[in-house]
N, CA and C atoms as an extended XYZ file, in Angstrom:
543
Properties=species:S:1:pos:R:3:atomname:S:1:resname:S:1:resid:I:1 pbc="F F F"
N         0.936       -1.180       -0.143 N   MET     1
C         0.250        0.056        0.142 CA  MET     1
C         0.728        1.231        0.060 C   MET     1
N         1.941        1.181        0.881 N   LEU     2
C         2.850        2.410        0.867 CA  LEU     2
C         3.477        2.480       -0.426 C   LEU     2
N         3.725        1.378       -1.143 N   ALA     3
C         4.703        1.655       -2.408 CA  ALA     3
C         3.602        2.360       -3.578 C   ALA     3
N         2.430        1.803       -3.548 N   ALA     4
C         1.469        2.180       -4.325 CA  ALA     4
C         1.127        3.865       -4.061 C   ALA     4
N         1.117        4.384       -2.919 N   LEU     5
C         1.028        5.704       -2.490 CA  LEU     5
C         2.091        6.466       -3.018 C   LEU     5
N         3.266        5.957       -2.774 N   VAL     6
C         4.503        6.631       -3.177 CA  VAL     6
C         4.602        6.845       -4.753 C   VAL     6
N         3.981        5.914       -5.570 N   THR     7
C         4.104        5.633       -6.945 CA  THR     7
C         3.222        6.804       -7.148 C   THR     7
N         1.844        6.864       -6.670 N   VAL     8
C         0.833        7.830       -6.835 CA  VAL     8
C         1.361        9.149       -6.843 C   VAL     8
N         2.107        9.490       -5.592 N   TYR     9
C         2.454       11.064       -5.723 CA  TYR     9
C         3.217       11.340       -6.462 C   TYR     9
N         4.529       10.461       -7.148 N   ILE    10
C         5.310       10.750       -7.579 CA  ILE    10
C         4.566       11.021       -9.404 C   ILE    10
N         3.609       10.134       -9.501 N   VAL    11
C         2.635       10.289      -10.675 CA  VAL    11
C         2.277       11.791      -11.093 C   VAL    11
N         1.541       12.014       -9.754 N   LEU    12
C         0.551       13.404       -9.648 CA  LEU    12
C         1.722       14.292       -9.439 C   LEU    12
N         2.728       14.436       -8.780 N   GLY    13
C         3.833       15.241       -8.940 CA  GLY    13
C         4.420       15.855      -10.224 C   GLY    13
N         4.242       14.765      -10.994 N   VAL    14
C         5.166       14.847      -12.522 CA  VAL    14
C         3.907       15.578      -13.282 C   VAL    14
N         2.685       15.271      -13.196 N   LEU    15
C         1.431       15.475      -13.789 CA  LEU    15
C         1.172       17.002      -13.438 C   LEU    15
N         1.172       17.391      -12.177 N   TYR    16
C         0.892       18.663      -11.794 CA  TYR    16
C         2.043       19.862      -11.659 C   TYR    16
N         3.230       19.214      -11.877 N   GLU    17
C         4.590       19.962      -11.538 CA  GLU    17
C         4.546       20.615      -10.343 C   GLU    17
N         4.398       19.700       -9.266 N   SER    18
C         4.341       20.375       -7.974 CA  SER    18
C         4.484       19.353       -7.004 C   SER    18
N         5.060       19.802       -5.948 N   TYR    19
C         5.357       18.869       -4.432 CA  TYR    19
C         3.930       19.133       -3.731 C   TYR    19
N         3.352       19.849       -3.703 N   VAL    20
C         2.134       20.136       -2.983 CA  VAL    20
C         0.940       19.716       -3.294 C   VAL    20
N         0.487       19.890       -4.585 N   HIS    21
C        -0.923       19.284       -4.915 CA  HIS    21
C        -1.229       18.001       -5.136 C   HIS    21
N        -0.091       16.953       -5.041 N   PRO    22
C        -0.355       15.367       -4.861 CA  PRO    22
C        -0.783       15.099       -3.451 C   PRO    22
N        -0.104       15.948       -2.275 N   ILE    23
C        -0.424       15.942       -0.810 CA  ILE    23
C        -1.691       16.372       -0.717 C   ILE    23
N        -2.251       17.341       -1.553 N   THR    24
C        -3.770       17.659       -1.320 CA  THR    24
C        -4.748       16.819       -1.818 C   THR    24
N        -4.232       15.928       -2.899 N   ILE    25
C        -4.924       14.909       -3.346 CA  ILE    25
C        -5.034       13.615       -2.504 C   ILE    25
N        -3.809       13.385       -2.135 N   LEU    26
C        -3.743       12.058       -1.173 CA  LEU    26
C        -4.413       12.116        0.217 C   LEU    26
N        -4.528       13.518        0.718 N   SER    27
C        -4.950       13.989        2.192 CA  SER    27
C        -6.583       13.162        2.049 C   SER    27
N        -7.180       13.081        0.906 N   THR    28
C        -8.589       12.644        0.866 CA  THR    28
C        -8.605       10.905        1.469 C   THR    28
N        -7.408       10.407        1.135 N   LEU    29
C        -7.537        8.806        1.180 CA  LEU    29
C        -8.004        8.345        2.596 C   LEU    29
N        -7.288        9.154        3.734 N   PRO    30
C        -7.483        8.535        4.952 CA  PRO    30
C        -9.169        8.330        5.608 C   PRO    30
N        -9.789        9.332        4.929 N   SER    31
C       -11.327        9.281        5.459 CA  SER    31
C       -12.093        8.272        4.721 C   SER    31
N       -11.581        7.821        3.677 N   ALA    32
C       -12.107        6.584        2.999 CA  ALA    32
C       -11.847        5.317        3.776 C   ALA    32
N       -10.807        5.047        4.107 N   GLY    33
C       -10.051        4.025        4.943 CA  GLY    33
C       -10.738        3.966        6.431 C   GLY    33
N       -10.831        5.102        6.774 N   VAL    34
C       -11.723        5.350        8.220 CA  VAL    34
C       -13.120        4.956        8.179 C   VAL    34
N       -13.561        5.498        7.164 N   GLY    35
C       -15.275        5.030        6.865 CA  GLY    35
C       -15.350        3.758        6.565 C   GLY    35
N       -14.432        3.009        5.844 N   ALA    36
C       -14.295        1.525        5.571 CA  ALA    36
C       -14.351        0.875        6.833 C   ALA    36
N       -13.319        1.199        7.779 N   LEU    37
C       -13.247        0.326        8.821 CA  LEU    37
C       -14.385        0.540        9.649 C   LEU    37
N       -14.717        1.729       10.083 N   LEU    38
C       -16.094        2.096       10.806 CA  LEU    38
C       -17.157        1.211       10.502 C   LEU    38
N       -17.367        0.948        9.187 N   ALA    39
C       -18.689        0.508        8.582 CA  ALA    39
C       -18.527       -1.188        8.887 C   ALA    39
N       -17.279       -1.565        8.634 N   LEU    40
C       -17.039       -3.052        9.238 CA  LEU    40
C       -17.175       -3.072       10.893 C   LEU    40
N       -16.727       -2.535       11.615 N   LEU    41
C       -16.836       -2.271       12.941 CA  LEU    41
C       -18.422       -2.269       13.291 C   LEU    41
N       -19.348       -1.373       12.813 N   ALA    42
C       -20.555       -1.154       12.916 CA  ALA    42
C       -21.414       -2.635       12.400 C   ALA    42
N       -20.961       -3.287       11.567 N   VAL    43
C       -21.728       -4.436       11.221 CA  VAL    43
C       -21.157       -5.772       11.875 C   VAL    43
N       -20.258       -5.579       12.782 N   LYS    44
C       -19.402       -6.557       13.341 CA  LYS    44
C       -19.092       -7.687       12.198 C   LYS    44
N       -18.244       -6.978       11.334 N   THR    45
C       -17.662       -7.949        9.873 CA  THR    45
C       -16.379       -7.937       10.394 C   THR    45
N       -15.589       -8.953        9.997 N   GLU    46
C       -14.209       -9.026       10.169 CA  GLU    46
C       -13.360       -8.345        8.688 C   GLU    46
N       -12.352       -7.935        9.092 N   PHE    47
C       -11.383       -7.461        7.933 CA  PHE    47
C       -10.643       -8.599        7.278 C   PHE    47
N       -11.190       -8.560        5.811 N   SER    48
C       -10.338       -9.873        5.069 CA  SER    48
C        -9.831       -9.337        3.855 C   SER    48
N        -9.479       -9.923        3.231 N   ILE    49
C        -8.893       -9.801        1.595 CA  ILE    49
C        -9.941       -9.145        1.060 C   ILE    49
N       -10.916       -9.559        0.914 N   ILE    50
C       -12.326       -9.149        0.131 CA  ILE    50
C       -12.290       -7.565        0.690 C   ILE    50
N       -12.377       -6.929        1.893 N   ALA    51
C       -12.437       -5.940        2.321 CA  ALA    51
C       -11.292       -4.814        2.166 C   ALA    51
N        -9.931       -5.532        1.781 N   LEU    52
C        -8.923       -5.120        1.341 CA  LEU    52
C        -9.111       -4.648        0.175 C   LEU    52
N        -9.718       -5.202       -0.846 N   ILE    53
C        -9.840       -5.041       -2.218 CA  ILE    53
C       -11.020       -3.857       -2.238 C   ILE    53
N       -11.495       -3.910       -1.335 N   GLY    54
C       -12.835       -2.913       -1.414 CA  GLY    54
C       -12.298       -1.474       -0.767 C   GLY    54
N       -11.121       -1.505       -0.197 N   ILE    55
C       -10.423       -0.387        0.576 CA  ILE    55
C        -9.597        0.271       -0.638 C   ILE    55
N        -9.070       -0.753       -1.499 N   ILE    56
C        -8.198       -0.461       -2.666 CA  ILE    56
C        -8.876        0.444       -3.955 C   ILE    56
N       -10.218        0.016       -4.066 N   LEU    57
C       -11.542        0.415       -5.025 CA  LEU    57
C       -11.703        1.866       -4.422 C   LEU    57
N       -11.943        2.224       -3.416 N   LEU    58
C       -12.363        3.067       -2.402 CA  LEU    58
C       -11.540        4.275       -2.846 C   LEU    58
N        -9.766        3.694       -2.635 N   ILE    59
C        -8.754        4.938       -2.752 CA  ILE    59
C        -8.776        5.250       -4.425 C   ILE    59
N        -9.212        4.429       -5.439 N   GLY    60
C        -9.218        5.182       -6.649 CA  GLY    60
C       -10.315        6.049       -6.844 C   GLY    60
N       -11.612        5.884       -6.318 N   ILE    61
C       -12.527        6.467       -6.363 CA  ILE    61
C       -12.461        7.954       -5.648 C   ILE    61
N       -12.040        7.809       -4.396 N   VAL    62
C       -11.643        8.988       -3.615 CA  VAL    62
C       -10.863        9.799       -4.273 C   VAL    62
N        -9.545        9.332       -4.561 N   LYS    63
C        -8.615        9.978       -5.216 CA  LYS    63
C        -9.204       10.748       -6.902 C   LYS    63
N        -9.986       10.081       -7.319 N   LYS    64
C       -10.552       10.674       -8.552 CA  LYS    64
C       -11.224       11.912       -8.286 C   LYS    64
N       -12.009       11.778       -7.339 N   ASN    65
C       -12.984       13.049       -6.904 CA  ASN    65
C       -12.018       14.139       -6.639 C   ASN    65
N       -10.982       13.956       -5.729 N   ALA    66
C        -9.988       14.908       -5.656 CA  ALA    66
C        -9.178       15.485       -6.672 C   ALA    66
N        -9.138       14.820       -7.738 N   ILE    67
C        -8.424       15.287       -8.594 CA  ILE    67
C        -9.198       15.958       -9.512 C   ILE    67
N       -10.533       15.627       -9.619 N   MET    68
C       -11.673       16.406      -10.516 CA  MET    68
C       -11.549       17.610      -10.074 C   MET    68
N       -11.650       17.712       -8.497 N   MET    69
C       -11.604       19.277       -7.998 CA  MET    69
C       -10.350       19.900       -8.099 C   MET    69
N        -9.019       19.519       -7.727 N   ILE    70
C        -8.097       20.342       -7.981 CA  ILE    70
C        -7.461       20.573       -9.470 C   ILE    70
N        -7.657       19.543      -10.329 N   ASP    71
C        -7.276       19.646      -11.739 CA  ASP    71
C        -8.115       21.016      -12.095 C   ASP    71
N        -9.254       21.185      -11.684 N   PHE    72
C       -10.157       22.220      -12.269 CA  PHE    72
C        -9.882       23.274      -11.474 C   PHE    72
N        -9.548       23.513      -10.211 N   ALA    73
C        -8.914       24.875       -9.587 CA  ALA    73
C        -7.644       25.127      -10.067 C   ALA    73
N        -6.567       24.466      -10.611 N   ILE    74
C        -5.231       24.809      -11.039 CA  ILE    74
C        -5.470       25.492      -12.401 C   ILE    74
N        -6.227       24.669      -13.225 N   GLU    75
C        -6.760       25.243      -14.545 CA  GLU    75
C        -7.413       26.700      -14.702 C   GLU    75
N        -8.346       26.708      -13.549 N   ALA    76
C        -8.996       28.130      -13.450 CA  ALA    76
C        -8.082       29.353      -13.336 C   ALA    76
N        -7.215       28.916      -12.191 N   GLU    77
C        -5.850       29.930      -11.718 CA  GLU    77
C        -5.110       29.956      -13.140 C   GLU    77
N        -4.652       29.273      -14.075 N   ARG    78
C        -3.760       29.590      -14.766 CA  ARG    78
C        -4.493       29.990      -16.023 C   ARG    78
N        -5.818       29.545      -16.408 N   GLU    79
C        -6.314       30.226      -17.731 CA  GLU    79
C        -7.009       31.622      -17.573 C   GLU    79
N        -7.458       31.320      -16.153 N   GLU    80
C        -8.578       32.548      -16.124 CA  GLU    80
C        -7.871       33.510      -15.231 C   GLU    80
N        -6.860       33.538      -14.258 N   GLY    81
C        -6.729       34.313      -13.839 CA  GLY    81
C        -6.745       34.515      -12.409 C   GLY    81
N        -7.778       33.574      -11.858 N   LEU    82
C        -8.507       33.482      -10.731 CA  LEU    82
C        -7.466       33.493       -9.761 C   LEU    82
N        -8.047       33.941       -8.297 N   SER    83
C        -7.199       33.859       -7.129 CA  SER    83
C        -7.277       32.418       -6.810 C   SER    83
N        -6.506       31.723       -6.126 N   THR    84
C        -6.582       30.508       -5.405 CA  THR    84
C        -8.041       30.262       -4.672 C   THR    84
N        -8.341       30.998       -3.963 N   LYS    85
C        -9.629       31.302       -3.290 CA  LYS    85
C       -10.794       31.002       -4.356 C   LYS    85
N       -10.882       31.812       -5.272 N   ASP    86
C       -12.139       31.760       -6.283 CA  ASP    86
C       -11.738       30.565       -7.080 C   ASP    86
N       -10.843       30.240       -7.454 N   ALA    87
C       -10.412       28.872       -8.550 CA  ALA    87
C       -11.258       27.597       -7.674 C   ALA    87
N       -10.835       27.475       -6.347 N   ILE    88
C       -11.315       26.469       -5.825 CA  ILE    88
C       -12.687       26.342       -5.441 C   ILE    88
N       -13.241       27.636       -5.376 N   TYR    89
C       -14.710       27.774       -5.117 CA  TYR    89
C       -15.268       27.570       -6.375 C   TYR    89
N       -14.770       27.925       -7.230 N   LYS    90
C       -15.184       27.533       -8.666 CA  LYS    90
C       -15.470       26.321       -9.223 C   LYS    90
N       -14.327       25.574       -8.708 N   ALA    91
C       -14.107       24.048       -8.774 CA  ALA    91
C       -15.008       23.341       -8.093 C   ALA    91
N       -15.484       23.941       -6.920 N   CYS    92
C       -16.505       23.083       -5.685 CA  CYS    92
C       -17.682       23.399       -6.496 C   CYS    92
N       -18.054       24.206       -6.965 N   LEU    93
C       -19.566       24.661       -7.512 CA  LEU    93
C       -19.673       23.712       -8.918 C   LEU    93
N       -18.593       23.638       -9.875 N   LEU    94
C       -19.016       23.136      -11.029 CA  LEU    94
C       -18.372       21.410      -11.087 C   LEU    94
N       -17.615       21.273      -10.311 N   ARG    95
C       -17.576       19.623      -10.253 CA  ARG    95
C       -18.321       18.990       -9.095 C   ARG    95
N       -19.056       19.487       -8.534 N   PHE    96
C       -19.891       18.952       -7.289 CA  PHE    96
C       -20.792       17.902       -8.185 C   PHE    96
N       -21.388       18.111       -9.222 N   ARG    97
C       -22.449       17.261       -9.747 CA  ARG    97
C       -21.525       16.016      -10.362 C   ARG    97
N       -20.641       15.988      -11.066 N   PRO    98
C       -19.747       14.914      -11.355 CA  PRO    98
C       -19.488       14.046      -10.311 C   PRO    98
N       -18.627       14.808       -9.453 N   ILE    99
C       -18.313       13.993       -8.227 CA  ILE    99
C       -19.471       13.355       -7.415 C   ILE    99
N       -20.532       13.896       -7.373 N   MET   100
C       -21.538       13.267       -6.639 CA  MET   100
C       -22.000       11.990       -7.511 C   MET   100
N       -22.275       12.394       -8.743 N   MET   101
C       -22.737       11.022       -9.562 CA  MET   101
C       -21.960        9.955       -9.483 C   MET   101
N       -20.559       10.082       -9.737 N   THR   102
C       -19.616        8.749       -9.660 CA  THR   102
C       -19.793        7.990       -8.217 C   THR   102
N       -19.913        9.223       -7.363 N   THR   103
C       -19.626        8.704       -5.875 CA  THR   103
C       -21.076        7.828       -5.780 C   THR   103
N       -22.097        8.460       -5.984 N   MET   104
C       -23.621        7.438       -5.862 CA  MET   104
C       -23.833        6.390       -6.692 C   MET   104
N       -23.293        6.283       -8.048 N   ALA   105
C       -23.023        5.166       -8.652 CA  ALA   105
C       -22.206        4.119       -8.430 C   ALA   105
N       -20.986        4.167       -7.590 N   ALA   106
C       -20.380        3.532       -6.512 CA  ALA   106
C       -21.155        2.922       -5.544 C   ALA   106
N       -21.575        3.944       -4.758 N   LEU   107
C       -22.446        3.386       -3.458 CA  LEU   107
C       -23.374        2.672       -3.715 C   LEU   107
N       -24.080        3.119       -4.438 N   LEU   108
C       -25.458        2.215       -4.748 CA  LEU   108
C       -25.083        0.743       -5.722 C   LEU   108
N       -23.873        0.832       -6.315 N   GLY   109
C       -23.586       -0.538       -6.937 CA  GLY   109
C       -23.138       -1.523       -5.682 C   GLY   109
N       -22.641       -0.915       -4.703 N   GLY   110
C       -22.251       -1.283       -3.500 CA  GLY   110
C       -23.137       -1.945       -2.668 C   GLY   110
N       -24.548       -1.166       -2.658 N   LEU   111
C       -25.427       -1.606       -1.675 CA  LEU   111
C       -25.957       -3.143       -1.809 C   LEU   111
N       -26.241       -3.537       -3.109 N   PRO   112
C       -26.550       -5.052       -2.884 CA  PRO   112
C       -25.580       -6.209       -2.514 C   PRO   112
N       -24.363       -5.574       -2.341 N   LEU   113
C       -23.433       -6.535       -1.994 CA  LEU   113
C       -23.320       -6.484       -0.596 C   LEU   113
N       -23.746       -5.346       -0.057 N   ALA   114
C       -23.535       -5.128        1.526 CA  ALA   114
C       -24.698       -5.688        2.156 C   ALA   114
N       -25.868       -5.576        1.481 N   LEU   115
C       -27.279       -5.851        1.881 CA  LEU   115
C       -27.662       -7.239        1.797 C   LEU   115
N       -26.951       -7.797        0.821 N   GLY   116
C       -26.950       -9.210        0.082 CA  GLY   116
C       -27.356      -10.576        1.310 C   GLY   116
N       -27.767      -11.342        0.943 N   SER   117
C       -27.744      -12.635        1.743 CA  SER   117
C       -27.938      -13.735        0.910 C   SER   117
N       -27.465      -14.935        1.295 N   GLY   118
C       -27.862      -15.933        0.315 CA  GLY   118
C       -26.562      -16.845        0.037 C   GLY   118
N       -26.256      -17.631       -0.823 N   VAL   119
C       -24.983      -18.455       -0.985 CA  VAL   119
C       -24.081      -17.459       -1.557 C   VAL   119
N       -22.819      -17.683       -0.808 N   GLY   120
C       -21.540      -16.835       -1.366 CA  GLY   120
C       -21.612      -15.333       -0.634 C   GLY   120
N       -22.892      -14.772        0.110 N   SER   121
C       -23.192      -13.499        0.602 CA  SER   121
C       -21.733      -13.378        1.282 C   SER   121
N       -21.295      -14.278        2.232 N   GLU   122
C       -20.031      -14.219        3.158 CA  GLU   122
C       -18.946      -13.675        2.621 C   GLU   122
N       -18.603      -13.937        1.293 N   LEU   123
C       -17.326      -13.565        0.791 CA  LEU   123
C       -17.705      -12.096        0.142 C   LEU   123
N       -18.970      -11.917       -0.504 N   ARG   124
C       -19.087      -10.382       -1.173 CA  ARG   124
C       -19.508       -9.292       -0.165 C   ARG   124
N       -20.032       -9.596        0.945 N   ARG   125
C       -20.397       -8.773        2.094 CA  ARG   125
C       -19.654       -7.732        2.302 C   ARG   125
N       -18.339       -8.338        3.026 N   PRO   126
C       -17.274       -7.078        3.180 CA  PRO   126
C       -16.966       -6.293        2.338 C   PRO   126
N       -16.901       -6.647        0.803 N   LEU   127
C       -16.579       -5.603       -0.292 CA  LEU   127
C       -17.541       -4.685       -0.060 C   LEU   127
N       -18.893       -5.071       -0.126 N   GLY   128
C       -19.961       -4.089       -0.159 CA  GLY   128
C       -20.146       -3.053        1.159 C   GLY   128
N       -19.866       -3.511        2.044 N   ILE   129
C       -19.566       -3.049        3.505 CA  ILE   129
C       -18.597       -1.659        3.118 C   ILE   129
N       -17.418       -2.276        2.958 N   THR   130
C       -16.445       -1.390        2.782 CA  THR   130
C       -16.560       -0.248        1.683 C   THR   130
N       -17.183       -0.487        0.540 N   ILE   131
C       -17.606        0.310       -0.498 CA  ILE   131
C       -18.574        1.582        0.312 C   ILE   131
N       -19.647        1.160        0.584 N   VAL   132
C       -20.526        1.953        1.252 CA  VAL   132
C       -20.195        2.979        2.346 C   VAL   132
N       -19.514        2.117        3.445 N   GLY   133
C       -19.203        2.964        4.576 CA  GLY   133
C       -17.969        4.035        4.045 C   GLY   133
N       -17.268        3.543        3.286 N   GLY   134
C       -15.838        4.391        2.898 CA  GLY   134
C       -16.555        5.559        2.032 C   GLY   134
N       -17.148        5.480        0.981 N   LEU   135
C       -17.928        6.075        0.294 CA  LEU   135
C       -18.690        7.466        1.248 C   LEU   135
N       -19.441        6.933        1.976 N   LEU   136
C       -20.314        7.802        2.747 CA  LEU   136
C       -19.338        8.555        3.628 C   LEU   136
N       -18.534        8.543        4.444 N   VAL   137
C       -17.569        9.089        5.257 CA  VAL   137
C       -16.598        9.950        4.482 C   VAL   137
N       -15.849        9.539        3.210 N   SER   138
C       -15.309       10.186        2.518 CA  SER   138
C       -16.026       11.280        1.624 C   SER   138
N       -17.305       10.906        1.226 N   GLN   139
C       -17.702       12.135        0.550 CA  GLN   139
C       -18.200       13.367        1.467 C   GLN   139
N       -18.788       12.530        2.394 N   LEU   140
C       -19.172       13.936        3.625 CA  LEU   140
C       -17.984       14.737        4.232 C   LEU   140
N       -16.709       14.137        4.148 N   LEU   141
C       -15.595       14.755        4.637 CA  LEU   141
C       -15.009       15.497        3.580 C   LEU   141
N       -14.848       15.050        2.589 N   THR   142
C       -13.580       15.416        1.384 CA  THR   142
C       -14.429       16.721        0.651 C   THR   142
N       -15.669       17.041        0.751 N   LEU   143
C       -16.407       17.916       -0.092 CA  LEU   143
C       -16.030       19.320        0.948 C   LEU   143
N       -15.582       18.963        1.927 N   TYR   144
C       -15.331       20.112        2.711 CA  TYR   144
C       -13.793       20.363        3.216 C   TYR   144
N       -12.847       19.247        3.416 N   THR   145
C       -11.696       19.486        3.813 CA  THR   145
C       -10.794       19.369        2.393 C   THR   145
N       -10.815       19.157        1.157 N   THR   146
C       -10.346       19.162        0.216 CA  THR   146
C        -9.915       20.721       -0.151 C   THR   146
N       -11.231       21.501       -0.361 N   PRO   147
C       -10.513       22.949       -0.539 CA  PRO   147
C        -9.886       23.597        0.611 C   PRO   147
N        -9.995       23.095        1.627 N   VAL   148
C        -9.511       23.886        2.793 CA  VAL   148
C        -7.991       23.820        2.772 C   VAL   148
N        -7.779       22.283        2.316 N   ILE   149
C        -6.151       21.460        2.455 CA  ILE   149
C        -5.594       22.368        1.237 C   ILE   149
N        -6.119       22.637        0.082 N   TYR   150
C        -5.903       23.173       -1.255 CA  TYR   150
C        -5.308       24.667       -0.934 C   TYR   150
N        -6.103       25.328       -0.060 N   LEU   151
C        -5.869       26.814        0.261 CA  LEU   151
C        -4.478       26.900        1.156 C   LEU   151
N        -4.808       25.955        2.025 N   PHE   152
C        -3.325       25.682        3.361 CA  PHE   152
C        -2.201       25.783        2.376 C   PHE   152
N        -2.290       24.345        1.617 N   PHE   153
C        -0.803       24.304        0.948 CA  PHE   153
C        -0.444       25.281       -0.071 C   PHE   153
N        -1.561       26.168       -0.511 N   ASP   154
C        -1.224       26.948       -1.549 CA  ASP   154
C        -0.344       28.351       -1.011 C   ASP   154
N        -1.071       28.690        0.208 N   ARG   155
C        -0.634       29.885        1.188 CA  ARG   155
C         0.889       29.296        1.724 C   ARG   155
N         0.854       28.018        1.902 N   LEU   156
C         2.400       27.551        2.532 CA  LEU   156
C         3.164       27.729        1.354 C   LEU   156
N         3.156       27.224        0.270 N   ALA   157
C         3.885       27.322       -0.985 CA  ALA   157
C         4.303       28.854       -1.391 C   ALA   157
N         3.406       29.610       -0.987 N   VAL   158
C         3.439       31.235       -1.146 CA  VAL   158
C         4.768       31.714       -0.365 C   VAL   158
N         4.506       31.157        0.991 N   ARG   159
C         5.372       31.680        1.917 CA  ARG   159
C         6.837       31.175        1.638 C   ARG   159
N         6.837       29.974        1.129 N   PHE   160
C         8.397       29.383        1.011 CA  PHE   160
C         8.673       29.902       -0.113 C   PHE   160
N         7.715       30.529       -1.006 N   ALA   161
C         8.587       31.274       -2.230 CA  ALA   161
C         9.183       32.524       -1.829 C   ALA   161
N         8.296       33.119       -1.165 N   THR   162
C         8.428       34.210       -0.664 CA  THR   162
C         9.781       34.217        0.104 C   THR   162
N         9.957       33.326        1.009 N   ALA   163
C        11.134       33.452        1.945 CA  ALA   163
C        12.294       33.075        1.063 C   ALA   163
N        12.216       32.225       -0.014 N   ARG   164
C        13.468       31.556       -0.678 CA  ARG   164
C        13.823       32.949       -1.412 C   ARG   164
N        12.680       34.007       -1.937 N   THR   165
C        13.450       34.937       -2.932 CA  THR   165
C        13.804       35.855       -1.758 C   THR   165
N        13.470       35.936       -0.766 N   ALA   166
C        13.934       37.333        0.126 CA  ALA   166
C        15.431       36.819        0.516 C   ALA   166
N        15.631       35.632        0.995 N   GLN   167
C        16.940       34.895        0.775 CA  GLN   167
C        18.083       35.128       -0.091 C   GLN   167
N        17.396       34.904       -1.440 N   ALA   168
C        18.492       35.287       -2.598 CA  ALA   168
C        18.662       36.685       -2.598 C   ALA   168
N        17.780       37.652       -2.036 N   GLY   169
C        17.910       39.061       -2.281 CA  GLY   169
C        17.301       39.289       -3.498 C   GLY   169
N        16.383       38.500       -4.352 N   MET   170
C        15.745       38.928       -5.367 CA  MET   170
C        14.641       39.428       -4.930 C   MET   170
N        13.814       40.409       -5.787 N   PRO   171
C        12.449       41.394       -5.504 CA  PRO   171
C        11.384       39.975       -5.341 C   PRO   171
N        10.666       40.232       -4.209 N   VAL   172
C         9.319       39.289       -4.173 CA  VAL   172
C         8.347       39.417       -5.002 C   VAL   172
N         7.842       38.318       -5.255 N   LEU   173
C         6.591       37.964       -6.296 CA  LEU   173
C         5.583       37.971       -5.453 C   LEU   173
N         4.595       39.062       -5.652 N   GLU   174
C         3.355       39.169       -5.055 CA  GLU   174
C         2.206       38.122       -5.597 C   GLU   174
N         2.224       38.062       -6.616 N   ASN   175
C         1.307       37.003       -7.290 CA  ASN   175
C         1.848       35.717       -7.662 C   ASN   175
N         2.486       35.406       -6.967 N   TYR   176
C         3.409       33.708       -7.291 CA  TYR   176
C         2.440       32.724       -7.953 C   TYR   176
N         1.393       32.545       -7.054 N   THR   177
C         0.381       31.628       -7.633 CA  THR   177
C        -0.919       32.250       -7.670 C   THR   177
N        -1.140       33.422       -7.326 N   GLY   178
C        -2.747       34.009       -7.400 CA  GLY   178
C        -3.448       33.970       -6.234 C   GLY   178
N        -2.646       33.769       -5.392 N   ALA   179
C        -3.248       33.641       -3.721 CA  ALA   179
C        -3.418       35.042       -3.254 C   ALA   179
N        -2.697       35.914       -3.810 N   HIS   180
C        -3.001       37.419       -3.061 CA  HIS   180
C        -3.941       38.510       -4.228 C   HIS   180
N        -4.548       37.620       -4.884 N   LYS   181
C        -5.169       38.675       -5.970 CA  LYS   181
C        -6.350       39.351       -5.039 C   LYS   181
């Protein structure tokens, strides 16, 4: 799992040409794992290989949701010249529907697995429980936390850039990433 996260970080870092934005995207993953584990605890189901497969599936879905939001915000900053705050706000408004559609499709697709009974249900049930629980918790949290983390890391990047240029004796660029517009 750690190797997969490092690989995802490197690929996202190359894609966004940034050290910060991949951290913003990967910050959404713990809520999915916590939600899946809480759902398993709530229904008193053991963590199994099938549940682990469900968590891996969750990582992909939740990461995709964050990428949709962050990618749109970065594009709005670069092409439309919006400030960081305005760009992430616009991204939240315009990407809400596609994020909810994909999340609800996966969640509703996992409900029959989680609620099903009959022959073989003991194998499929942990998969459905992790999908439903993880998506419910992560969706509730990441719609609020992703913009906050995006703004925090952008301001942190501006501070580091300002400090670096001040140490080098160069003039400070106020609008380095659009955060001060």
